[in-house]
PDB file of C-alpha atoms in Angstrom:
ATOM      1  CA  MET A1176       8.805 -32.334 -13.597  1.00 42.00           C
ATOM      2  CA  THR A1177      12.188 -33.263 -14.889  1.00 47.00           C
ATOM      3  CA  ASN A1178      10.065 -35.925 -17.750  1.00 66.00           C
ATOM      4  CA  LEU A1179       7.935 -32.493 -18.951  1.00 79.00           C
ATOM      5  CA  ALA A1180       9.233 -30.035 -21.030  1.00 87.00           C
ATOM      6  CA  LEU A1181       7.162 -26.766 -20.180  1.00 91.00           C
ATOM      7  CA  HIS A1182       7.085 -23.298 -20.859  1.00 91.00           C
ATOM      8  CA  PRO A1183       7.655 -21.243 -16.949  1.00 91.00           C
ATOM      9  CA  SER A1184       5.049 -19.832 -16.807  1.00 93.00           C
ATOM     10  CA  THR A1185       2.582 -22.969 -17.066  1.00 93.00           C
ATOM     11  CA  LYS A1186       5.094 -24.986 -14.708  1.00 92.00           C
ATOM     12  CA  GLN A1187       4.494 -22.348 -12.016  1.00 94.00           C
ATOM     13  CA  ALA A1188       0.864 -22.283 -12.442  1.00 94.00           C
ATOM     14  CA  LEU A1189       1.425 -26.711 -12.798  1.00 94.00           C
ATOM     15  CA  ASP A1190       3.326 -26.221  -9.494  1.00 93.00           C
ATOM     16  CA  GLN A1191       0.867 -23.483  -7.893  1.00 94.00           C
ATOM     17  CA  PHE A1192      -2.224 -26.114  -8.432  1.00 94.00           C
ATOM     18  CA  GLN A1193      -0.458 -28.798  -6.792  1.00 92.00           C
ATOM     19  CA  ALA A1194       0.497 -27.533  -4.157  1.00 92.00           C
ATOM     20  CA  SER A1195      -3.281 -26.370  -3.761  1.00 94.00           C
ATOM     21  CA  PRO A1196      -5.508 -28.820  -5.394  1.00 94.00           C
ATOM     22  CA  SER A1197      -8.998 -27.585  -6.464  1.00 92.00           C
ATOM     23  CA  HIS A1198     -12.048 -29.745  -7.571  1.00 94.00           C
ATOM     24  CA  SER A1199     -11.984 -28.987 -11.268  1.00 96.00           C
ATOM     25  CA  LEU A1200      -9.595 -27.846 -13.847  1.00 97.00           C
ATOM     26  CA  MET A1201      -9.416 -27.019 -17.048  1.00 97.00           C
ATOM     27  CA  ILE A1202      -6.608 -26.777 -19.490  1.00 97.00           C
ATOM     28  CA  VAL A1203      -6.307 -25.130 -22.377  1.00 94.00           C
ATOM     29  CA  GLY A1204      -4.227 -25.077 -25.227  1.00 89.00           C
ATOM     30  CA  SER A1205      -3.888 -25.218 -28.981  1.00 83.00           C
ATOM     31  CA  SER A1206      -3.988 -28.470 -30.540  1.00 79.00           C
ATOM     32  CA  GLY A1207      -0.538 -30.384 -30.108  1.00 82.00           C
ATOM     33  CA  ALA A1208       0.619 -28.821 -26.865  1.00 89.00           C
ATOM     34  CA  GLY A1209       0.802 -31.322 -24.781  1.00 91.00           C
ATOM     35  CA  LYS A1210      -2.005 -31.227 -22.784  1.00 94.00           C
ATOM     36  CA  SER A1211      -3.405 -34.819 -22.232  1.00 93.00           C
ATOM     37  CA  THR A1212       0.271 -35.230 -20.897  1.00 93.00           C
ATOM     38  CA  VAL A1213       0.055 -32.893 -18.336  1.00 95.00           C
ATOM     39  CA  ALA A1214      -2.714 -33.657 -17.298  1.00 96.00           C
ATOM     40  CA  THR A1215      -2.271 -37.254 -16.325  1.00 95.00           C
ATOM     41  CA  TYR A1216       0.750 -36.069 -15.310  1.00 94.00           C
ATOM     42  CA  LEU A1217      -1.310 -33.480 -12.827  1.00 95.00           C
ATOM     43  CA  VAL A1218      -4.465 -35.617 -11.111  1.00 96.00           C
ATOM     44  CA  GLY A1219      -1.208 -38.429 -11.260  1.00 94.00           C
ATOM     45  CA  GLN A1220       1.124 -36.339  -8.635  1.00 94.00           C
ATOM     46  CA  VAL A1221      -2.172 -35.017  -6.891  1.00 95.00           C
ATOM     47  CA  ILE A1222      -3.559 -38.776  -6.180  1.00 95.00           C
ATOM     48  CA  ASP A1223      -0.629 -40.676  -5.155  1.00 92.00           C
ATOM     49  CA  PRO A1224       2.853 -39.486  -7.361  1.00 91.00           C
ATOM     50  CA  ASP A1225       4.800 -42.875  -6.604  1.00 90.00           C
ATOM     51  CA  LYS A1226       2.593 -45.276  -8.822  1.00 91.00           C
ATOM     52  CA  ASP A1227       0.904 -45.156 -11.978  1.00 92.00           C
ATOM     53  CA  ILE A1228      -1.945 -42.960 -12.273  1.00 94.00           C
ATOM     54  CA  GLN A1229      -3.712 -44.950 -14.691  1.00 91.00           C
ATOM     55  CA  LYS A1230      -3.251 -48.265 -12.974  1.00 93.00           C
ATOM     56  CA  ASN A1231      -5.264 -46.885 -10.401  1.00 94.00           C
ATOM     57  CA  PRO A1232      -8.768 -48.143  -9.852  1.00 94.00           C
ATOM     58  CA  TYR A1233     -10.326 -45.178  -9.135  1.00 95.00           C
ATOM     59  CA  PHE A1234      -8.993 -43.316 -12.637  1.00 96.00           C
ATOM     60  CA  LEU A1235     -11.600 -42.550 -15.174  1.00 96.00           C
ATOM     61  CA  ARG A1236     -10.308 -41.243 -19.009  1.00 97.00           C
ATOM     62  CA  ILE A1237     -13.169 -39.853 -20.563  1.00 97.00           C
ATOM     63  CA  ILE A1238     -11.558 -39.667 -24.658  1.00 95.00           C
ATOM     64  CA  PRO A1239     -13.592 -38.444 -27.944  1.00 90.00           C
ATOM     65  CA  ASP A1240     -15.545 -40.872 -30.527  1.00 86.00           C
ATOM     66  CA  LYS A1241     -15.163 -39.821 -33.650  1.00 76.00           C
ATOM     67  CA  ASN A1242     -14.681 -36.230 -32.480  1.00 75.00           C
ATOM     68  CA  SER A1243     -17.365 -36.449 -30.128  1.00 86.00           C
ATOM     69  CA  ILE A1244     -18.088 -36.673 -26.663  1.00 93.00           C
ATOM     70  CA  SER A1245     -21.523 -38.527 -25.565  1.00 94.00           C
ATOM     71  CA  ILE A1246     -23.770 -38.013 -22.892  1.00 95.00           C
ATOM     72  CA  GLU A1247     -23.851 -41.840 -22.687  1.00 96.00           C
ATOM     73  CA  ALA A1248     -20.000 -41.148 -21.497  1.00 96.00           C
ATOM     74  CA  ILE A1249     -20.271 -38.397 -19.235  1.00 96.00           C
ATOM     75  CA  ARG A1250     -23.865 -40.453 -17.549  1.00 95.00           C
ATOM     76  CA  GLN A1251     -20.975 -43.748 -16.610  1.00 95.00           C
ATOM     77  CA  ALA A1252     -19.024 -40.763 -15.385  1.00 95.00           C
ATOM     78  CA  HIS A1253     -21.070 -39.797 -12.750  1.00 94.00           C
ATOM     79  CA  GLU A1254     -21.834 -44.048 -12.430  1.00 94.00           C
ATOM     80  CA  PHE A1255     -17.815 -44.071 -11.686  1.00 95.00           C
ATOM     81  CA  ILE A1256     -18.194 -40.960  -9.114  1.00 93.00           C
ATOM     82  CA  ARG A1257     -21.271 -43.197  -7.418  1.00 92.00           C
ATOM     83  CA  LEU A1258     -18.543 -45.877  -6.312  1.00 91.00           C
ATOM     84  CA  LYS A1259     -16.816 -45.431  -2.705  1.00 92.00           C
ATOM     85  CA  THR A1260     -12.825 -44.641  -2.476  1.00 93.00           C
ATOM     86  CA  THR A1261     -10.926 -45.959   0.347  1.00 91.00           C
ATOM     87  CA  GLY A1262      -7.983 -44.455   2.009  1.00 90.00           C
ATOM     88  CA  SER A1263      -7.168 -42.006   3.782  1.00 90.00           C
ATOM     89  CA  LYS A1264      -6.192 -39.328   1.450  1.00 92.00           C
ATOM     90  CA  PRO A1265      -7.808 -36.640   1.081  1.00 94.00           C
ATOM     91  CA  TRP A1266      -7.329 -36.548  -3.312  1.00 95.00           C
ATOM     92  CA  ARG A1267      -8.132 -40.294  -4.091  1.00 95.00           C
ATOM     93  CA  ARG A1268     -10.022 -40.035  -7.741  1.00 96.00           C
ATOM     94  CA  ALA A1269      -9.306 -38.165 -10.534  1.00 96.00           C
ATOM     95  CA  ILE A1270     -11.447 -37.814 -14.270  1.00 97.00           C
ATOM     96  CA  ILE A1271      -9.497 -36.432 -17.141  1.00 97.00           C
ATOM     97  CA  VAL A1272     -11.923 -35.530 -19.893  1.00 97.00           C
ATOM     98  CA  GLU A1273      -9.982 -35.238 -22.938  1.00 95.00           C
ATOM     99  CA  ASP A1274     -10.940 -32.750 -25.257  1.00 92.00           C
ATOM    100  CA  ALA A1275     -13.999 -31.564 -23.224  1.00 93.00           C
ATOM    101  CA  HIS A1276     -15.054 -29.643 -26.463  1.00 88.00           C
ATOM    102  CA  TYR A1277     -16.082 -32.321 -28.320  1.00 87.00           C
ATOM    103  CA  MET A1278     -19.307 -32.794 -25.387  1.00 91.00           C
ATOM    104  CA  THR A1279     -22.249 -32.398 -27.152  1.00 90.00           C
ATOM    105  CA  SER A1280     -24.508 -30.410 -25.765  1.00 90.00           C
ATOM    106  CA  GLU A1281     -26.489 -32.452 -24.013  1.00 94.00           C
ATOM    107  CA  ALA A1282     -23.146 -33.732 -22.116  1.00 95.00           C
ATOM    108  CA  GLN A1283     -21.932 -30.568 -21.429  1.00 94.00           C
ATOM    109  CA  ASN A1284     -26.145 -29.784 -19.123  1.00 94.00           C
ATOM    110  CA  ALA A1285     -24.103 -33.290 -18.120  1.00 94.00           C
ATOM    111  CA  PHE A1286     -21.640 -32.580 -16.834  1.00 95.00           C
ATOM    112  CA  LEU A1287     -22.384 -29.768 -15.545  1.00 94.00           C
ATOM    113  CA  LYS A1288     -23.797 -31.294 -12.524  1.00 90.00           C
ATOM    114  CA  MET A1289     -21.172 -33.331 -12.010  1.00 91.00           C
ATOM    115  CA  LEU A1290     -19.267 -30.381 -11.696  1.00 92.00           C
ATOM    116  CA  GLU A1291     -21.618 -28.844  -9.189  1.00 90.00           C
ATOM    117  CA  GLU A1292     -21.594 -31.304  -6.619  1.00 87.00           C
ATOM    118  CA  PRO A1293     -18.969 -33.049  -7.015  1.00 88.00           C
ATOM    119  CA  PRO A1294     -17.672 -35.936  -3.931  1.00 91.00           C
ATOM    120  CA  ALA A1295     -14.950 -34.164  -1.832  1.00 92.00           C
ATOM    121  CA  ASP A1296     -12.220 -36.885  -2.506  1.00 95.00           C
ATOM    122  CA  THR A1297     -12.003 -36.294  -6.276  1.00 96.00           C
ATOM    123  CA  ILE A1298     -10.460 -33.794  -8.519  1.00 96.00           C
ATOM    124  CA  ILE A1299     -12.015 -33.280 -12.154  1.00 97.00           C
ATOM    125  CA  VAL A1300      -9.543 -32.430 -15.193  1.00 97.00           C
ATOM    126  CA  LEU A1301     -10.604 -31.153 -18.696  1.00 97.00           C
ATOM    127  CA  THR A1302      -8.708 -30.426 -21.605  1.00 96.00           C
ATOM    128  CA  ALA A1303      -9.947 -28.219 -24.244  1.00 92.00           C
ATOM    129  CA  LEU A1304      -9.025 -25.740 -26.764  1.00 85.00           C
ATOM    130  CA  SER A1305     -10.176 -22.758 -25.178  1.00 84.00           C
ATOM    131  CA  ASP A1306     -12.150 -21.990 -22.043  1.00 85.00           C
ATOM    132  CA  THR A1307     -15.086 -20.163 -24.771  1.00 85.00           C
ATOM    133  CA  SER A1308     -14.914 -23.714 -26.529  1.00 83.00           C
ATOM    134  CA  VAL A1309     -17.386 -25.322 -23.510  1.00 89.00           C
ATOM    135  CA  LEU A1310     -20.078 -23.990 -22.229  1.00 91.00           C
ATOM    136  CA  PRO A1311     -20.131 -20.825 -20.013  1.00 92.00           C
ATOM    137  CA  THR A1312     -21.404 -22.726 -16.982  1.00 94.00           C
ATOM    138  CA  ILE A1313     -18.259 -24.965 -17.483  1.00 95.00           C
ATOM    139  CA  SER A1314     -16.031 -22.629 -17.783  1.00 93.00           C
ATOM    140  CA  SER A1315     -16.748 -20.623 -15.040  1.00 93.00           C
ATOM    141  CA  ARG A1316     -16.954 -23.518 -12.434  1.00 93.00           C
ATOM    142  CA  THR A1317     -13.163 -24.754 -13.011  1.00 95.00           C
ATOM    143  CA  GLN A1318      -9.977 -23.399 -12.729  1.00 94.00           C
ATOM    144  CA  GLN A1319      -7.790 -22.712 -15.677  1.00 94.00           C
ATOM    145  CA  LEU A1320      -3.890 -23.687 -16.620  1.00 96.00           C
ATOM    146  CA  ARG A1321      -2.661 -22.190 -19.860  1.00 94.00           C
ATOM    147  CA  VAL A1322      -0.382 -25.086 -21.576  1.00 94.00           C
ATOM    148  CA  LYS A1323       1.546 -22.476 -23.876  1.00 93.00           C
ATOM    149  CA  PRO A1324       3.983 -23.750 -26.397  1.00 92.00           C
ATOM    150  CA  LEU A1325       7.953 -23.490 -26.142  1.00 91.00           C
ATOM    151  CA  ALA A1326      10.710 -20.969 -26.702  1.00 91.00           C
ATOM    152  CA  ALA A1327      13.158 -22.035 -29.591  1.00 91.00           C
ATOM    153  CA  GLN A1328      15.935 -22.634 -27.047  1.00 92.00           C
ATOM    154  CA  GLU A1329      13.581 -24.701 -24.591  1.00 91.00           C
ATOM    155  CA  ALA A1330      12.550 -26.754 -26.960  1.00 92.00           C
ATOM    156  CA  GLN A1331      16.780 -27.693 -28.393  1.00 93.00           C
ATOM    157  CA  ASP A1332      17.312 -28.143 -24.795  1.00 92.00           C
ATOM    158  CA  TYR A1333      15.068 -31.032 -23.738  1.00 91.00           C
ATOM    159  CA  PHE A1334      15.044 -32.391 -26.825  1.00 91.00           C
ATOM    160  CA  SER A1335      18.561 -32.357 -27.327  1.00 89.00           C
ATOM    161  CA  GLN A1336      18.693 -33.748 -24.130  1.00 88.00           C
ATOM    162  CA  GLN A1337      16.519 -37.250 -25.704  1.00 87.00           C
ATOM    163  CA  GLY A1338      19.465 -37.491 -27.622  1.00 89.00           C
ATOM    164  CA  ALA A1339      17.675 -35.634 -31.286  1.00 90.00           C
ATOM    165  CA  ASP A1340      19.406 -34.337 -33.962  1.00 91.00           C
ATOM    166  CA  PRO A1341      19.171 -30.423 -33.420  1.00 92.00           C
ATOM    167  CA  VAL A1342      18.732 -29.579 -36.700  1.00 90.00           C
ATOM    168  CA  GLU A1343      16.019 -32.003 -36.545  1.00 89.00           C
ATOM    169  CA  VAL A1344      14.815 -30.578 -33.713  1.00 91.00           C
ATOM    170  CA  THR A1345      15.026 -26.738 -35.393  1.00 90.00           C
ATOM    171  CA  ARG A1346      12.507 -28.167 -38.786  1.00 85.00           C
ATOM    172  CA  ALA A1347      10.214 -29.489 -35.895  1.00 86.00           C
ATOM    173  CA  TYR A1348       9.931 -26.372 -34.067  1.00 88.00           C
ATOM    174  CA  HIS A1349       9.296 -24.004 -37.266  1.00 84.00           C
ATOM    175  CA  MET A1350       6.133 -26.847 -38.196  1.00 81.00           C
ATOM    176  CA  SER A1351       4.668 -26.757 -34.823  1.00 83.00           C
ATOM    177  CA  GLY A1352       4.984 -23.424 -33.444  1.00 83.00           C
ATOM    178  CA  GLY A1353       6.664 -24.687 -30.196  1.00 88.00           C
ATOM    179  CA  GLN A1354       3.838 -26.900 -29.747  1.00 87.00           C
ATOM    180  CA  ILE A1355       5.594 -30.019 -27.188  1.00 89.00           C
ATOM    181  CA  GLY A1356       3.026 -32.865 -28.528  1.00 86.00           C
ATOM    182  CA  LEU A1357       3.414 -31.707 -31.926  1.00 83.00           C
ATOM    183  CA  MET A1358       7.249 -31.586 -31.711  1.00 87.00           C
ATOM    184  CA  THR A1359       6.793 -34.960 -30.174  1.00 86.00           C
ATOM    185  CA  GLN A1360       4.948 -37.057 -32.639  1.00 81.00           C
ATOM    186  CA  ILE A1361       6.693 -35.487 -35.516  1.00 83.00           C
ATOM    187  CA  LEU A1362      10.425 -36.526 -34.108  1.00 85.00           C
ATOM    188  CA  ASP A1363       9.030 -39.831 -33.126  1.00 79.00           C
ATOM    189  CA  THR A1364      10.457 -41.394 -36.295  1.00 62.00           C
ATOM    190  CA  GLU A1365       8.630 -44.117 -36.089  1.00 52.00           C
ATOM    191  CA  ASN A1366       4.819 -43.724 -34.375  1.00 56.00           C
ATOM    192  CA  ASN A1367       4.484 -40.405 -37.136  1.00 62.00           C
ATOM    193  CA  GLN A1368       3.197 -42.469 -40.075  1.00 69.00           C
ATOM    194  CA  GLN A1369      -0.907 -40.973 -39.185  1.00 72.00           C
ATOM    195  CA  LEU A1370       1.046 -36.836 -38.927  1.00 73.00           C
ATOM    196  CA  LEU A1371       2.522 -37.378 -41.722  1.00 75.00           C
ATOM    197  CA  GLY A1372      -0.322 -38.883 -43.872  1.00 81.00           C
ATOM    198  CA  HIS A1373      -1.551 -35.910 -42.237  1.00 83.00           C
ATOM    199  CA  ILE A1374       0.807 -33.217 -43.622  1.00 84.00           C
ATOM    200  CA  ASP A1375       0.825 -34.833 -47.050  1.00 86.00           C
ATOM    201  CA  SER A1376      -2.595 -34.464 -47.151  1.00 89.00           C
ATOM    202  CA  ALA A1377      -2.325 -30.678 -46.188  1.00 91.00           C
ATOM    203  CA  LYS A1378       0.515 -30.468 -49.130  1.00 91.00           C
ATOM    204  CA  GLN A1379      -1.714 -31.185 -51.800  1.00 91.00           C
ATOM    205  CA  LEU A1380      -4.555 -29.121 -50.343  1.00 92.00           C
ATOM    206  CA  LEU A1381      -2.109 -26.108 -50.368  1.00 93.00           C
ATOM    207  CA  LYS A1382      -1.176 -26.788 -53.739  1.00 92.00           C
ATOM    208  CA  ALA A1383      -4.681 -27.231 -55.272  1.00 92.00           C
ATOM    209  CA  SER A1384      -6.756 -25.242 -57.387  1.00 93.00           C
ATOM    210  CA  ALA A1385      -9.766 -23.680 -56.033  1.00 91.00           C
ATOM    211  CA  PHE A1386     -12.277 -26.819 -57.709  1.00 92.00           C
ATOM    212  CA  GLU A1387      -9.859 -28.980 -56.092  1.00 93.00           C
ATOM    213  CA  LYS A1388      -9.990 -27.892 -52.992  1.00 92.00           C
ATOM    214  CA  LEU A1389     -13.580 -27.771 -53.043  1.00 90.00           C
ATOM    215  CA  VAL A1390     -13.409 -32.140 -54.605  1.00 91.00           C
ATOM    216  CA  PHE A1391     -11.147 -32.537 -52.140  1.00 90.00           C
ATOM    217  CA  ILE A1392     -12.210 -31.435 -48.578  1.00 89.00           C
ATOM    218  CA  ASP A1393     -15.579 -33.359 -49.800  1.00 86.00           C
ATOM    219  CA  GLN A1394     -13.693 -36.807 -49.891  1.00 84.00           C
ATOM    220  CA  TYR A1395     -12.280 -35.609 -46.384  1.00 82.00           C
ATOM    221  CA  ILE A1396     -15.447 -35.081 -44.646  1.00 80.00           C
ATOM    222  CA  LYS A1397     -17.043 -38.537 -45.995  1.00 75.00           C
ATOM    223  CA  GLN A1398     -13.025 -40.595 -45.129  1.00 70.00           C
ATOM    224  CA  LYS A1399     -14.515 -39.204 -41.785  1.00 58.00           C
ATOM    225  CA  ASP A1400     -10.459 -37.940 -41.134  1.00 60.00           C
ATOM    226  CA  SER A1401      -9.738 -35.874 -38.282  1.00 77.00           C
ATOM    227  CA  ILE A1402     -10.031 -32.668 -39.217  1.00 82.00           C
ATOM    228  CA  GLU A1403      -8.366 -30.982 -35.979  1.00 80.00           C
ATOM    229  CA  GLN A1404      -5.507 -33.463 -36.763  1.00 81.00           C
ATOM    230  CA  LEU A1405      -5.904 -31.629 -40.892  1.00 87.00           C
ATOM    231  CA  LEU A1406      -5.221 -28.507 -39.296  1.00 88.00           C
ATOM    232  CA  TRP A1407      -2.702 -28.965 -37.873  1.00 83.00           C
ATOM    233  CA  ALA A1408      -0.643 -30.930 -40.112  1.00 87.00           C
ATOM    234  CA  LEU A1409      -1.583 -27.430 -42.473  1.00 91.00           C
ATOM    235  CA  LEU A1410       0.084 -25.408 -39.363  1.00 87.00           C
ATOM    236  CA  ALA A1411       3.085 -26.768 -39.704  1.00 84.00           C
ATOM    237  CA  VAL A1412       3.096 -26.935 -43.162  1.00 89.00           C
ATOM    238  CA  CYS A1413       2.900 -22.904 -43.158  1.00 90.00           C
ATOM    239  CA  ARG A1414       4.986 -22.462 -40.982  1.00 85.00           C
ATOM    240  CA  ALA A1415       7.479 -24.039 -42.021  1.00 83.00           C
ATOM    241  CA  ALA A1416       7.300 -22.880 -45.494  1.00 88.00           C
ATOM    242  CA  LEU A1417       7.116 -18.972 -43.870  1.00 88.00           C
ATOM    243  CA  GLN A1418      10.362 -19.911 -42.428  1.00 80.00           C
ATOM    244  CA  GLN A1419      11.914 -20.921 -45.181  1.00 84.00           C
ATOM    245  CA  ALA A1420      10.905 -17.846 -46.769  1.00 87.00           C
ATOM    246  CA  SER A1421      12.056 -15.495 -44.078  1.00 84.00           C
ATOM    247  CA  GLN A1422      15.581 -17.022 -44.208  1.00 80.00           C
ATOM    248  CA  GLN A1423      15.314 -16.519 -48.119  1.00 88.00           C
ATOM    249  CA  ASN A1424      13.786 -12.228 -47.289  1.00 87.00           C
ATOM    250  CA  LYS A1425      10.971 -12.741 -49.945  1.00 90.00           C
ATOM    251  CA  GLN A1426       8.710 -10.281 -47.924  1.00 89.00           C
ATOM    252  CA  PRO A1427       5.399 -11.309 -50.058  1.00 90.00           C
ATOM    253  CA  MET A1428       5.825 -15.244 -49.655  1.00 93.00           C
ATOM    254  CA  VAL A1429       6.019 -14.181 -45.435  1.00 91.00           C
ATOM    255  CA  LYS A1430       3.284 -12.090 -46.195  1.00 91.00           C
ATOM    256  CA  HIS A1431       1.115 -15.013 -47.634  1.00 93.00           C
ATOM    257  CA  TRP A1432       1.843 -17.791 -45.168  1.00 92.00           C
ATOM    258  CA  GLN A1433       1.235 -15.410 -42.151  1.00 91.00           C
ATOM    259  CA  ASN A1434      -1.766 -14.511 -43.546  1.00 91.00           C
ATOM    260  CA  SER A1435      -2.662 -18.428 -43.690  1.00 92.00           C
ATOM    261  CA  ILE A1436      -1.549 -19.091 -40.293  1.00 90.00           C
ATOM    262  CA  LYS A1437      -3.724 -16.579 -39.429  1.00 89.00           C
ATOM    263  CA  VAL A1438      -6.580 -18.135 -40.544  1.00 91.00           C
ATOM    264  CA  ILE A1439      -6.051 -21.388 -39.849  1.00 91.00           C
ATOM    265  CA  LEU A1440      -5.224 -20.897 -36.451  1.00 85.00           C
ATOM    266  CA  ARG A1441      -8.970 -19.028 -36.381  1.00 85.00           C
ATOM    267  CA  ALA A1442     -10.574 -22.402 -37.605  1.00 88.00           C
ATOM    268  CA  GLN A1443      -8.858 -24.192 -35.015  1.00 82.00           C
ATOM    269  CA  ASP A1444     -10.417 -21.639 -32.579  1.00 77.00           C
ATOM    270  CA  THR A1445     -13.961 -22.181 -34.330  1.00 81.00           C
ATOM    271  CA  LEU A1446     -14.221 -25.752 -34.896  1.00 77.00           C
ATOM    272  CA  ALA A1447     -15.294 -27.504 -31.737  1.00 67.00           C
ATOM    273  CA  SER A1448     -18.370 -25.037 -32.153  1.00 69.00           C
ATOM    274  CA  HIS A1449     -18.485 -24.401 -35.868  1.00 70.00           C
ATOM    275  CA  PRO A1450     -22.210 -26.334 -36.206  1.00 69.00           C
ATOM    276  CA  LEU A1451     -21.193 -27.000 -39.738  1.00 82.00           C
ATOM    277  CA  PRO A1452     -17.646 -28.585 -40.014  1.00 80.00           C
ATOM    278  CA  LYS A1453     -17.754 -28.655 -43.593  1.00 84.00           C
ATOM    279  CA  LEU A1454     -18.312 -25.600 -44.522  1.00 89.00           C
ATOM    280  CA  LEU A1455     -16.223 -24.544 -41.966  1.00 89.00           C
ATOM    281  CA  LEU A1456     -12.870 -26.521 -43.723  1.00 89.00           C
ATOM    282  CA  THR A1457     -14.086 -24.597 -47.415  1.00 90.00           C
ATOM    283  CA  ASP A1458     -13.809 -21.791 -46.539  1.00 91.00           C
ATOM    284  CA  LEU A1459     -10.959 -21.760 -45.206  1.00 91.00           C
ATOM    285  CA  SER A1460      -9.418 -23.957 -47.887  1.00 90.00           C
ATOM    286  CA  LEU A1461     -10.206 -20.870 -50.480  1.00 89.00           C
ATOM    287  CA  GLN A1462      -8.804 -18.359 -47.750  1.00 92.00           C
ATOM    288  CA  LEU A1463      -4.942 -20.255 -47.868  1.00 89.00           C
TER     289      LEU A1463
END
């Protein structure tokens, strides 16, 4: 566990699952919480802690393609679990479905059949924004594990051990709200250019007039950029602005940024199930 930074309650839940695994688990948490890292670590520990799970022939990872997981991807998973495994260990095969909230309705219904009769040697792990972002029939057939954000001191201790600048860690913490995955991206100076681009877009949107916001969103949707990434960035910018306003004791701005954060969090919770993402983003931008 030394290579993972986890909230104590998340670590406790992870330890409990490792001690007594079940066939299906849903790991839930906000965008940037590090759900994928936790899922990969977990199935590696359950299947074979001495080997890299990603090199295991009985490991399958399903990820969204353009913010969608199709029924074809789930059908491939069905074919995958029909293959016979070798060995005598009780758990020999694992499937991770990342961002399961992006499964289409048809994909979720097909996936449900897999959950109803999983092979005895197989563990299936989903990651999602919340347990309500997938069908209730899927949620009810999985154990739940929530990845909670780190406390400020926990984050500082972890990243200081990695050699990060304490000042930059504090800045990243306020931008991410303690979400370890997002903090890692912000602090990764070699690979955070895409995230910085989304942050620039977020700043542009926050400064725009009402008309300019509508134009911005129309162009953003046409470019098929990730709305989820933009929401990450908006939240990061607003959190940083809230911290600055708090330090300067500017109470009207504190209230403004607090309200902005609330509407962004609400948008994150409803994004996966919203039938019209453009309308969601339009409504959000006019409340910022």
